[in-house]
Coordinates of C-alpha atoms and ligand atoms in Angstrom, one line a residue:
M1 CA 19.6 -58.2 -20.9
K2 CA 22.9 -58.4 -22.8
M3 CA 21.4 -60.8 -25.3
I4 CA 18.8 -58.6 -26.7
V5 CA 21.0 -56.1 -28.4
A6 CA 20.9 -57.6 -31.8
A7 CA 17.5 -59.3 -31.5
A8 CA 15.7 -56.2 -30.3
F9 CA 14.9 -54.8 -33.8
A10 CA 14.0 -58.2 -35.4
F11 CA 10.9 -59.1 -33.5
V12 CA 8.9 -62.1 -34.4
A13 CA 5.3 -61.0 -34.2
V14 CA 3.2 -63.5 -32.2
S15 CA -0.3 -62.4 -33.1
A16 CA -0.9 -61.6 -36.7
G17 CA -4.0 -59.4 -37.2
A18 CA -3.8 -57.5 -33.9
L19 CA -1.3 -54.6 -34.0
N20 CA -0.5 -54.5 -30.3
L21 CA 1.7 -51.5 -30.4
V22 CA 3.3 -50.1 -27.3
P23 CA 3.2 -47.2 -27.0
Q24 CA 0.0 -47.0 -28.9
P25 CA 0.2 -44.3 -31.6
V26 CA -2.1 -41.2 -31.4
S27 CA -4.1 -42.3 -34.4
V28 CA -4.1 -45.8 -36.1
K29 CA -6.4 -46.9 -38.9
E30 CA -6.2 -50.4 -40.2
T31 CA -7.1 -50.3 -43.9
G32 CA -7.2 -54.0 -44.6
G33 CA -4.8 -56.3 -46.4
E34 CA -1.1 -56.6 -46.1
L35 CA 2.2 -55.7 -47.8
K36 CA 4.5 -58.7 -48.3
F37 CA 8.2 -57.7 -48.3
E38 CA 11.7 -59.1 -48.1
G39 CA 14.8 -57.5 -46.6
E40 CA 15.0 -54.4 -44.3
I41 CA 11.6 -52.7 -44.2
A42 CA 13.0 -49.2 -43.2
K43 CA 15.0 -49.2 -46.5
L44 CA 11.9 -49.9 -48.6
A45 CA 10.0 -46.9 -47.2
A46 CA 9.7 -43.7 -49.3
Y47 CA 10.5 -40.8 -47.1
S48 CA 9.5 -37.1 -47.3
V49 CA 9.7 -34.0 -45.1
D50 CA 6.5 -32.4 -43.9
S51 CA 7.2 -29.4 -41.6
S52 CA 3.5 -29.4 -40.4
I53 CA 4.1 -32.6 -38.4
P54 CA 5.0 -31.9 -34.7
K55 CA 8.6 -32.5 -33.4
E56 CA 9.4 -36.2 -33.2
G57 CA 6.1 -37.1 -34.8
Y58 CA 5.5 -38.9 -38.1
R59 CA 2.9 -40.0 -40.6
L60 CA 3.1 -43.6 -41.8
S61 CA 1.2 -45.2 -44.6
V62 CA 1.4 -48.9 -45.5
T63 CA -0.6 -50.0 -48.5
K64 CA -0.3 -53.0 -50.8
D65 CA 1.9 -50.8 -53.0
G66 CA 4.5 -49.8 -50.4
V67 CA 5.4 -47.7 -47.4
K68 CA 5.5 -43.9 -47.1
V69 CA 6.9 -42.1 -44.1
S70 CA 6.9 -38.3 -43.5
S71 CA 8.1 -36.2 -40.6
S72 CA 9.5 -32.8 -39.8
D73 CA 12.7 -34.1 -38.2
E74 CA 15.0 -37.1 -38.1
A75 CA 13.6 -38.2 -34.7
G76 CA 10.2 -38.5 -36.3
R77 CA 11.6 -40.6 -39.1
F78 CA 13.4 -42.8 -36.5
Y79 CA 10.2 -43.3 -34.5
A80 CA 8.3 -44.2 -37.7
E81 CA 11.0 -46.9 -38.2
Q82 CA 10.4 -48.2 -34.7
T83 CA 6.7 -48.5 -35.4
L84 CA 7.3 -50.2 -38.7
A85 CA 9.6 -52.8 -36.9
A86 CA 6.9 -53.4 -34.3
L87 CA 4.3 -53.9 -37.1
V88 CA 6.2 -56.6 -38.9
V89 CA 4.4 -60.0 -39.0
T90 CA 6.6 -63.1 -39.6
K91 CA 4.9 -66.3 -40.7
E92 CA 6.4 -69.7 -41.1
V93 CA 5.3 -71.3 -44.4
P94 CA 5.5 -75.1 -44.1
P95 CA 7.1 -77.2 -46.9
T96 CA 4.6 -78.4 -49.6
K97 CA 6.7 -81.3 -50.8
K98 CA 9.2 -83.7 -49.4
G99 CA 12.7 -82.4 -49.1
E100 CA 11.6 -78.8 -49.2
K101 CA 12.5 -76.5 -46.3
K102 CA 10.0 -74.4 -44.5
T103 CA 10.3 -70.7 -45.4
V104 CA 9.6 -67.5 -43.5
E105 CA 7.3 -64.8 -45.0
T106 CA 7.4 -61.2 -43.7
S107 CA 4.6 -58.7 -44.2
L108 CA 3.1 -55.5 -42.8
P109 CA -0.6 -54.9 -42.2
C110 CA -1.9 -52.0 -44.2
V111 CA -2.3 -49.0 -41.9
E112 CA -2.5 -45.2 -41.8
I113 CA -0.8 -43.9 -38.6
Y114 CA -0.4 -40.3 -37.4
D115 CA 1.7 -40.0 -34.3
Y116 CA 3.6 -37.5 -32.1
P117 CA 4.6 -37.4 -28.4
R118 CA 2.7 -35.5 -25.6
Y119 CA 5.9 -34.8 -23.7
P120 CA 9.4 -33.9 -24.9
W121 CA 11.1 -35.6 -21.8
R122 CA 10.5 -39.4 -21.8
G123 CA 13.1 -40.7 -19.5
V124 CA 14.8 -43.7 -17.9
H125 CA 17.2 -43.2 -15.0
L126 CA 19.8 -45.7 -14.0
D127 CA 21.9 -45.6 -10.8
E128 CA 25.3 -47.3 -11.7
C129 CA 26.8 -46.4 -8.3
R130 CA 25.1 -48.7 -5.8
H131 CA 25.6 -51.4 -8.4
F132 CA 27.5 -51.2 -11.7
F133 CA 26.1 -52.7 -14.9
G134 CA 28.6 -51.7 -17.6
K135 CA 28.6 -50.7 -21.2
E136 CA 26.8 -53.7 -22.7
T137 CA 23.8 -53.5 -20.3
V138 CA 23.6 -49.8 -20.9
K139 CA 23.5 -50.3 -24.7
A140 CA 20.9 -53.0 -24.4
L141 CA 18.8 -50.6 -22.3
L142 CA 19.3 -47.8 -24.9
D143 CA 18.0 -50.2 -27.6
L144 CA 14.9 -51.0 -25.6
M145 CA 14.4 -47.3 -24.8
A146 CA 14.5 -46.5 -28.5
M147 CA 11.9 -49.2 -29.3
H148 CA 9.6 -47.6 -26.7
K149 CA 10.2 -44.1 -28.0
L150 CA 12.0 -43.0 -24.8
N151 CA 14.5 -40.2 -25.4
R152 CA 16.3 -39.2 -22.2
F153 CA 18.8 -41.5 -20.4
H154 CA 19.4 -40.0 -16.9
W155 CA 22.7 -41.6 -15.9
H156 CA 23.4 -41.5 -12.2
L157 CA 27.2 -41.6 -12.2
T158 CA 28.3 -40.4 -8.7
E159 CA 27.1 -41.4 -5.2
D160 CA 28.2 -42.1 -1.7
Q161 CA 28.8 -45.7 -2.6
G162 CA 30.7 -45.2 -5.8
W163 CA 32.2 -42.7 -8.3
R164 CA 32.0 -44.1 -11.8
V165 CA 33.8 -41.7 -14.1
D166 CA 37.5 -41.2 -14.6
V167 CA 37.9 -37.4 -14.6
P168 CA 41.3 -36.1 -16.0
G169 CA 43.4 -34.4 -13.3
Y170 CA 41.7 -36.3 -10.5
P171 CA 43.2 -39.8 -10.5
E172 CA 42.2 -40.6 -6.9
L173 CA 38.5 -40.5 -7.9
V174 CA 38.7 -43.9 -9.4
K175 CA 41.5 -45.2 -7.3
Y176 CA 39.5 -44.8 -4.1
G177 CA 36.0 -43.8 -5.2
A178 CA 35.3 -46.5 -7.7
V179 CA 35.9 -49.4 -5.4
R180 CA 34.4 -50.2 -2.0
S181 CA 35.6 -52.8 0.6
A182 CA 32.2 -54.5 1.0
S183 CA 28.5 -54.2 0.1
V184 CA 25.3 -54.9 1.9
L185 CA 24.5 -58.7 1.8
H186 CA 22.2 -59.5 -1.1
G187 CA 18.6 -59.5 0.2
K188 CA 19.4 -57.8 3.5
R189 CA 18.8 -54.3 4.6
A190 CA 21.5 -52.2 6.2
S191 CA 20.6 -48.6 6.0
S192 CA 20.0 -47.2 9.4
G193 CA 21.5 -43.8 9.1
S194 CA 25.3 -43.7 9.2
K195 CA 25.6 -46.8 11.5
I196 CA 27.4 -49.6 9.7
N197 CA 25.7 -52.9 10.4
A198 CA 28.9 -55.0 10.0
D199 CA 27.0 -58.2 10.3
R200 CA 25.0 -57.3 7.2
L201 CA 28.0 -56.7 5.0
N202 CA 29.4 -59.3 2.6
G203 CA 33.1 -58.5 3.0
V204 CA 33.6 -58.7 -0.7
K205 CA 35.5 -55.9 -2.5
Y206 CA 33.3 -54.3 -5.2
G207 CA 35.1 -52.8 -8.1
P208 CA 37.0 -50.8 -9.2
Y209 CA 34.1 -50.2 -11.7
F210 CA 34.1 -47.0 -13.7
Y211 CA 33.8 -45.6 -17.2
T212 CA 36.7 -44.0 -19.1
E213 CA 36.2 -40.9 -21.2
A214 CA 36.4 -43.2 -24.3
D215 CA 33.6 -45.4 -22.9
L216 CA 31.4 -42.4 -22.2
R217 CA 31.9 -41.0 -25.7
E218 CA 31.1 -44.4 -27.2
I219 CA 27.8 -44.6 -25.3
V220 CA 26.9 -40.9 -26.0
D221 CA 27.3 -41.8 -29.7
Y222 CA 25.3 -45.0 -29.4
A223 CA 22.5 -43.1 -27.7
A224 CA 22.6 -40.3 -30.2
K225 CA 22.0 -42.8 -33.1
R226 CA 18.8 -43.8 -31.2
H227 CA 17.7 -40.2 -30.7
I228 CA 18.4 -40.5 -27.0
Q229 CA 20.0 -37.6 -25.1
I230 CA 22.2 -38.6 -22.1
V231 CA 21.6 -36.5 -19.0
P232 CA 24.7 -37.2 -16.8
E233 CA 24.3 -36.7 -13.1
I234 CA 27.1 -35.5 -10.8
E235 CA 25.6 -35.2 -7.3
L236 CA 26.3 -32.2 -5.1
P237 CA 26.5 -31.1 -2.4
G238 CA 25.3 -34.3 -0.8
H239 CA 25.7 -38.0 -1.9
V240 CA 29.4 -37.2 -2.5
Y241 CA 31.0 -39.6 0.0
A242 CA 32.9 -41.6 -2.7
A243 CA 34.5 -38.4 -3.9
L244 CA 35.4 -37.4 -0.4
A245 CA 37.0 -40.9 0.1
A246 CA 39.2 -39.9 -2.8
Y247 CA 39.8 -36.3 -1.6
P248 CA 39.0 -36.1 2.1
E249 CA 40.2 -32.5 2.2
F250 CA 36.9 -31.5 0.4
A251 CA 34.9 -32.6 3.4
C252 CA 34.1 -30.4 6.5
N253 CA 35.6 -33.2 8.7
P254 CA 38.4 -34.9 6.7
E255 CA 39.2 -37.2 9.7
N256 CA 35.8 -39.0 9.1
L257 CA 37.2 -40.2 5.7
A258 CA 40.5 -41.5 7.0
E259 CA 39.8 -45.0 5.7
R260 CA 39.4 -43.7 2.1
D261 CA 36.5 -46.1 1.5
P262 CA 33.1 -45.1 -0.1
R263 CA 30.0 -45.5 2.1
L264 CA 29.3 -49.2 2.5
V265 CA 25.6 -49.1 3.5
W266 CA 22.7 -47.3 1.9
G267 CA 20.8 -44.3 3.4
I268 CA 21.6 -40.7 3.9
E269 CA 25.2 -39.7 4.6
K270 CA 26.0 -36.7 6.9
D271 CA 29.5 -36.0 5.4
V272 CA 28.9 -33.8 2.4
L273 CA 30.8 -31.3 0.3
C274 CA 32.4 -28.4 2.4
I275 CA 30.8 -25.4 0.8
G276 CA 33.2 -23.1 2.7
N277 CA 36.2 -24.6 0.9
D278 CA 37.1 -22.9 -2.4
K279 CA 39.2 -25.9 -3.5
A280 CA 36.1 -28.2 -3.0
I281 CA 34.1 -25.9 -5.2
K282 CA 36.9 -25.7 -7.8
F283 CA 37.0 -29.6 -7.9
M284 CA 33.3 -29.7 -8.7
E285 CA 33.8 -27.0 -11.4
D286 CA 36.5 -29.0 -13.0
V287 CA 34.4 -32.1 -13.0
L288 CA 31.4 -30.3 -14.4
D289 CA 33.5 -28.5 -17.0
W290 CA 34.7 -31.9 -18.3
V291 CA 31.2 -33.3 -18.2
C292 CA 30.0 -30.4 -20.3
K293 CA 32.6 -31.4 -22.9
V294 CA 32.0 -35.1 -22.9
F295 CA 28.2 -35.0 -23.0
P296 CA 26.8 -32.9 -25.8
G297 CA 23.3 -32.6 -24.5
D298 CA 21.8 -29.4 -23.3
V299 CA 21.0 -30.5 -19.7
V300 CA 23.3 -31.6 -16.8
H301 CA 21.9 -33.0 -13.6
I302 CA 23.5 -31.8 -10.4
G303 CA 21.7 -33.9 -7.8
G304 CA 20.7 -31.8 -4.8
D305 CA 18.7 -34.4 -2.9
E306 CA 19.0 -35.6 0.7
C307 CA 21.7 -33.2 1.9
P308 CA 21.9 -32.9 5.7
N309 CA 23.5 -29.7 6.9
V310 CA 24.8 -30.9 10.3
R311 CA 28.5 -30.8 9.3
W312 CA 28.1 -27.2 7.9
K313 CA 26.7 -26.1 11.3
T314 CA 30.0 -26.7 13.0
C315 CA 32.5 -26.2 10.2
P316 CA 34.5 -23.0 10.5
K317 CA 34.9 -22.7 6.7
C318 CA 31.2 -23.1 6.1
Q319 CA 30.4 -20.6 8.8
A320 CA 32.8 -18.1 7.3
R321 CA 31.1 -18.6 3.9
I322 CA 27.7 -17.9 5.5
K323 CA 29.0 -14.7 7.0
A324 CA 30.8 -13.5 4.0
E325 CA 27.8 -14.1 1.7
G326 CA 25.2 -13.0 4.2
L327 CA 23.4 -16.4 4.0
G328 CA 21.8 -16.3 7.4
D329 CA 22.6 -19.8 8.6
E330 CA 23.5 -23.2 7.1
H331 CA 20.1 -23.4 5.3
G332 CA 21.4 -20.7 3.0
L333 CA 24.4 -22.8 1.8
Q334 CA 22.6 -25.2 -0.5
P335 CA 20.7 -22.5 -2.4
W336 CA 24.0 -20.6 -2.7
I337 CA 25.9 -23.5 -4.2
T338 CA 22.9 -24.4 -6.5
R339 CA 22.9 -20.8 -7.8
H340 CA 26.6 -21.0 -8.4
F341 CA 26.4 -24.2 -10.5
V342 CA 23.2 -23.2 -12.3
K343 CA 25.1 -20.1 -13.5
F344 CA 28.3 -22.1 -14.1
L345 CA 26.4 -24.5 -16.4
E346 CA 24.6 -21.6 -18.1
A347 CA 27.9 -20.1 -19.0
R348 CA 28.7 -23.4 -20.8
G349 CA 25.4 -23.4 -22.8
K350 CA 23.8 -26.0 -20.5
R351 CA 20.7 -26.0 -18.2
A352 CA 20.9 -27.5 -14.8
I353 CA 18.4 -30.0 -13.6
G354 CA 18.2 -31.2 -10.0
W355 CA 16.1 -33.2 -7.5
D356 CA 13.3 -31.1 -6.0
E357 CA 15.3 -30.2 -2.8
Y358 CA 17.6 -28.0 -4.9
L359 CA 14.7 -25.6 -5.7
L360 CA 14.5 -24.5 -2.0
G361 CA 15.5 -20.9 -1.7
D362 CA 16.3 -18.3 -4.3
V363 CA 17.2 -20.4 -7.4
P364 CA 17.1 -19.1 -11.0
K365 CA 14.0 -19.9 -13.0
S366 CA 16.2 -21.5 -15.7
A367 CA 16.9 -24.4 -13.3
I368 CA 14.8 -27.4 -14.1
G369 CA 13.3 -29.4 -11.2
M370 CA 13.0 -33.2 -11.0
S371 CA 10.1 -33.8 -8.6
W372 CA 10.5 -37.1 -6.7
R373 CA 9.1 -36.5 -3.3
E374 CA 5.4 -36.4 -2.3
R375 CA 6.0 -35.6 1.4
S376 CA 8.5 -33.2 2.9
A377 CA 9.4 -35.9 5.5
S378 CA 11.1 -37.9 2.8
G379 CA 14.8 -37.5 2.1
A380 CA 16.7 -35.4 4.6
G381 CA 13.4 -33.8 5.7
H382 CA 13.8 -30.6 3.7
K383 CA 10.7 -28.5 3.1
L384 CA 8.9 -29.8 0.0
V385 CA 8.7 -27.8 -3.2
S386 CA 6.2 -29.9 -5.1
G387 CA 6.4 -30.3 -8.9
A388 CA 3.2 -28.3 -9.2
A389 CA 4.5 -25.5 -7.0
A390 CA 7.8 -25.4 -8.9
A391 CA 5.9 -25.2 -12.2
E392 CA 3.7 -22.4 -10.8
R393 CA 6.9 -20.5 -9.8
G394 CA 8.0 -20.8 -13.4
H395 CA 10.5 -23.7 -13.3
D396 CA 10.3 -26.4 -15.9
V397 CA 9.8 -29.7 -14.2
V398 CA 10.2 -33.4 -14.9
M399 CA 7.8 -35.4 -12.9
T400 CA 9.1 -38.6 -11.3
P401 CA 7.1 -39.1 -8.1
C402 CA 8.3 -42.2 -6.2
S403 CA 4.9 -43.8 -5.8
Y404 CA 4.4 -44.0 -9.6
C405 CA 7.9 -43.9 -11.1
Y406 CA 10.3 -45.8 -8.8
L407 CA 11.0 -49.1 -10.3
D408 CA 13.0 -50.3 -7.3
Y409 CA 9.6 -50.5 -5.5
T410 CA 7.8 -53.9 -5.3
Q411 CA 5.7 -54.8 -8.4
G412 CA 3.0 -56.7 -6.5
L413 CA 3.5 -59.9 -8.5
K414 CA 2.1 -63.2 -7.4
E415 CA 5.6 -64.6 -7.3
D416 CA 8.8 -62.6 -7.5
P417 CA 12.3 -63.9 -7.1
F418 CA 13.9 -60.5 -6.7
F419 CA 14.4 -58.2 -3.7
Y420 CA 13.1 -54.6 -3.6
I421 CA 13.7 -51.5 -1.5
G422 CA 10.1 -51.5 -0.4
G423 CA 7.0 -49.5 -1.4
K424 CA 4.6 -50.7 -4.1
V425 CA 4.4 -49.6 -7.7
T426 CA 2.3 -52.0 -9.8
L427 CA 2.0 -52.1 -13.6
E428 CA -1.5 -50.5 -13.3
R429 CA -0.1 -47.9 -11.0
C430 CA 2.5 -46.9 -13.5
Y431 CA -0.1 -46.7 -16.2
S432 CA -2.3 -44.5 -14.1
F433 CA 0.4 -41.9 -13.8
D434 CA -0.5 -38.4 -15.0
P435 CA 2.5 -36.0 -15.0
C436 CA 0.2 -33.0 -15.0
A437 CA -2.0 -34.2 -12.1
G438 CA -2.5 -31.3 -9.7
V439 CA -0.7 -28.8 -11.9
P440 CA -2.8 -25.7 -12.6
D441 CA -3.7 -25.2 -16.2
G442 CA -1.5 -22.1 -16.5
A443 CA 1.6 -24.0 -15.4
K444 CA 1.1 -27.2 -17.3
S445 CA 3.4 -26.0 -20.2
H446 CA 6.2 -26.2 -17.6
I447 CA 5.8 -30.0 -17.2
L448 CA 8.4 -31.5 -19.6
G449 CA 7.4 -35.1 -19.0
G450 CA 8.4 -37.9 -16.7
Q451 CA 10.9 -40.6 -16.0
G452 CA 11.1 -44.2 -14.6
N453 CA 13.8 -44.3 -12.0
N454 CA 16.0 -47.3 -11.3
W455 CA 17.8 -47.0 -8.0
T456 CA 20.0 -50.0 -7.5
E457 CA 20.7 -50.6 -3.8
Y458 CA 18.9 -53.9 -4.2
T459 CA 19.4 -54.5 -7.9
W460 CA 22.6 -56.5 -8.5
N461 CA 22.7 -57.5 -12.2
E462 CA 21.2 -57.1 -15.6
Y463 CA 18.5 -59.8 -15.1
D464 CA 17.4 -58.2 -11.9
L465 CA 17.4 -54.8 -13.6
A466 CA 15.5 -55.9 -16.7
W467 CA 12.8 -57.6 -14.5
K468 CA 12.3 -54.4 -12.5
L469 CA 12.2 -52.2 -15.6
W470 CA 10.0 -54.2 -18.0
P471 CA 7.0 -54.2 -18.4
R472 CA 6.5 -51.3 -16.0
M473 CA 8.6 -49.0 -18.2
C474 CA 6.3 -50.0 -21.2
A475 CA 3.4 -48.5 -19.2
L476 CA 5.3 -45.3 -18.4
A477 CA 6.5 -45.0 -22.0
E478 CA 2.9 -45.0 -23.1
V479 CA 2.0 -42.4 -20.5
F480 CA 4.8 -40.1 -21.6
W481 CA 4.0 -40.6 -25.3
L482 CA 0.2 -40.3 -25.2
G483 CA -0.4 -38.3 -22.0
E484 CA -4.2 -37.6 -21.6
K485 CA -4.8 -39.6 -24.9
K486 CA -3.9 -42.9 -23.3
P487 CA -6.7 -45.4 -24.0
G488 CA -7.0 -46.9 -20.5
F489 CA -5.5 -49.8 -18.6
D490 CA -7.8 -52.6 -20.1
D491 CA -6.7 -51.6 -23.6
F492 CA -3.1 -51.5 -22.5
K493 CA -3.3 -54.8 -20.8
R494 CA -4.5 -56.5 -23.9
R495 CA -1.7 -55.1 -26.0
I496 CA 1.0 -55.5 -23.3
K497 CA 0.4 -59.3 -23.2
A498 CA 1.5 -59.7 -26.8
H499 CA 4.2 -57.0 -26.5
R500 CA 5.6 -58.8 -23.4
A501 CA 5.8 -62.0 -25.3
K502 CA 7.8 -60.3 -28.0
L503 CA 10.2 -58.9 -25.4
V504 CA 10.6 -62.3 -23.8
A505 CA 11.2 -63.9 -27.3
A506 CA 13.9 -61.3 -27.8
G507 CA 15.7 -62.4 -24.6
V508 CA 14.5 -59.6 -22.2
N509 CA 14.0 -60.8 -18.6
C510 CA 10.7 -59.1 -18.6
A511 CA 8.5 -59.6 -15.4
P512 CA 5.0 -61.2 -15.8
L513 CA 2.0 -58.9 -15.8
E514 CA 0.7 -60.0 -12.4
Ligands
LIG601 C1 16.0 -39.7 -4.5 O1 15.3 -40.7 -4.6 N1 16.7 -39.5 -3.4 C2 16.1 -38.7 -5.5
LIG602 ZN1 32.5 -27.1 5.6

């Protein structure tokens, strides 16, 4: 995926005459004829502000005389430019006499487009902890997101298997948390609970891999230029094993972390943050305080999924907290810590978002849910607060159900060289996703949108990642942009063929359609 950075905005159109836009705009009228041009098309467009156009929307007119763009905000102007780039037709003109070189002609079809998004949250998630991809791959992904009018990059930066950010004042985080002594052998499964299947490990040190504050600021800036907000995720109170490897004293049972090695296999880890330890809570506060300063967006993800409470059951500090706060039993600890951090972030002008488990118990309505489970048996078996139920309770929700949005699930291709975590999410399945399905009319305004999730237990490099992302993310991008207005899979399939060819021509390791 590294190679597409520069090429991404200079597509060679493969089928003149058919627009083949992805996502399809809300309204497109081809008016006949073309506008020939030379140079950068965005610079030739006459721009005006029109406050009646919805947020991030735009009006675009291409006639033989020129290009006009209007929008009510900068994001709308930016998306008009993305559409213009996708409309460009490049034709090779053969030489007419000996010694003459062939030339290239660029033109735009004459069109009238009116366009705006259905959902404000159109996201892509990337887990950089199980495997690390680095700055260039992230920037290439941000370029492709912009092209598909996707505007939230959910960056999963901390996990059991790796801690990927260098937080001032906590040097052990990257010393111990950003490197692990081995990984699961490529193409093998080794995730049976906490048991380490030593014969399934590769024995190869992985890391240290992490981002410095300067790296993060560089990527924040790169994303902002593409109208993408980064949503950093710092997992708590579960999925913190790499942090505990760095600071074992923040676990209920520090002796379990004596090797100071992040978790080597995948799956659900029982050693989690000790909620009875004020120093462990202060550590997370310091991390989140720094995150709030580095990431200017208004939302911070605090994880919350798959947190077993077995260690809390027998931990004297956690039991003392339960008593002091009147929390009943260990089930009361996660809602208590969630309330704490929702308020902590609010005091810094941010809203918390978390996986659906964090909505269990009495959690402030300002907390945004990210709905990933469809059955309560998933994850650590916590009761299920469905996305619809959360929205009915008054929480804003981002819908990312695993059976539509998990791009680490098998694509169902005739041939596929890559290895997946399991499940099945075909291109058609992605396209059939409706973020508002099952949500009562009165609660639909709480559905902020959706997101494609890239968990990377079995995704090792940028080629593997690109293959799993594209073209399924193209389908999700159209769902998030058009919502109920999407024209249907047959129409999408016709357009995606040409669109995929453009992606491949630009160097993206895009999977085939079937
Ligand atoms: C998740 O897939 N555990 C959010
Ligand atoms: Zn404890």
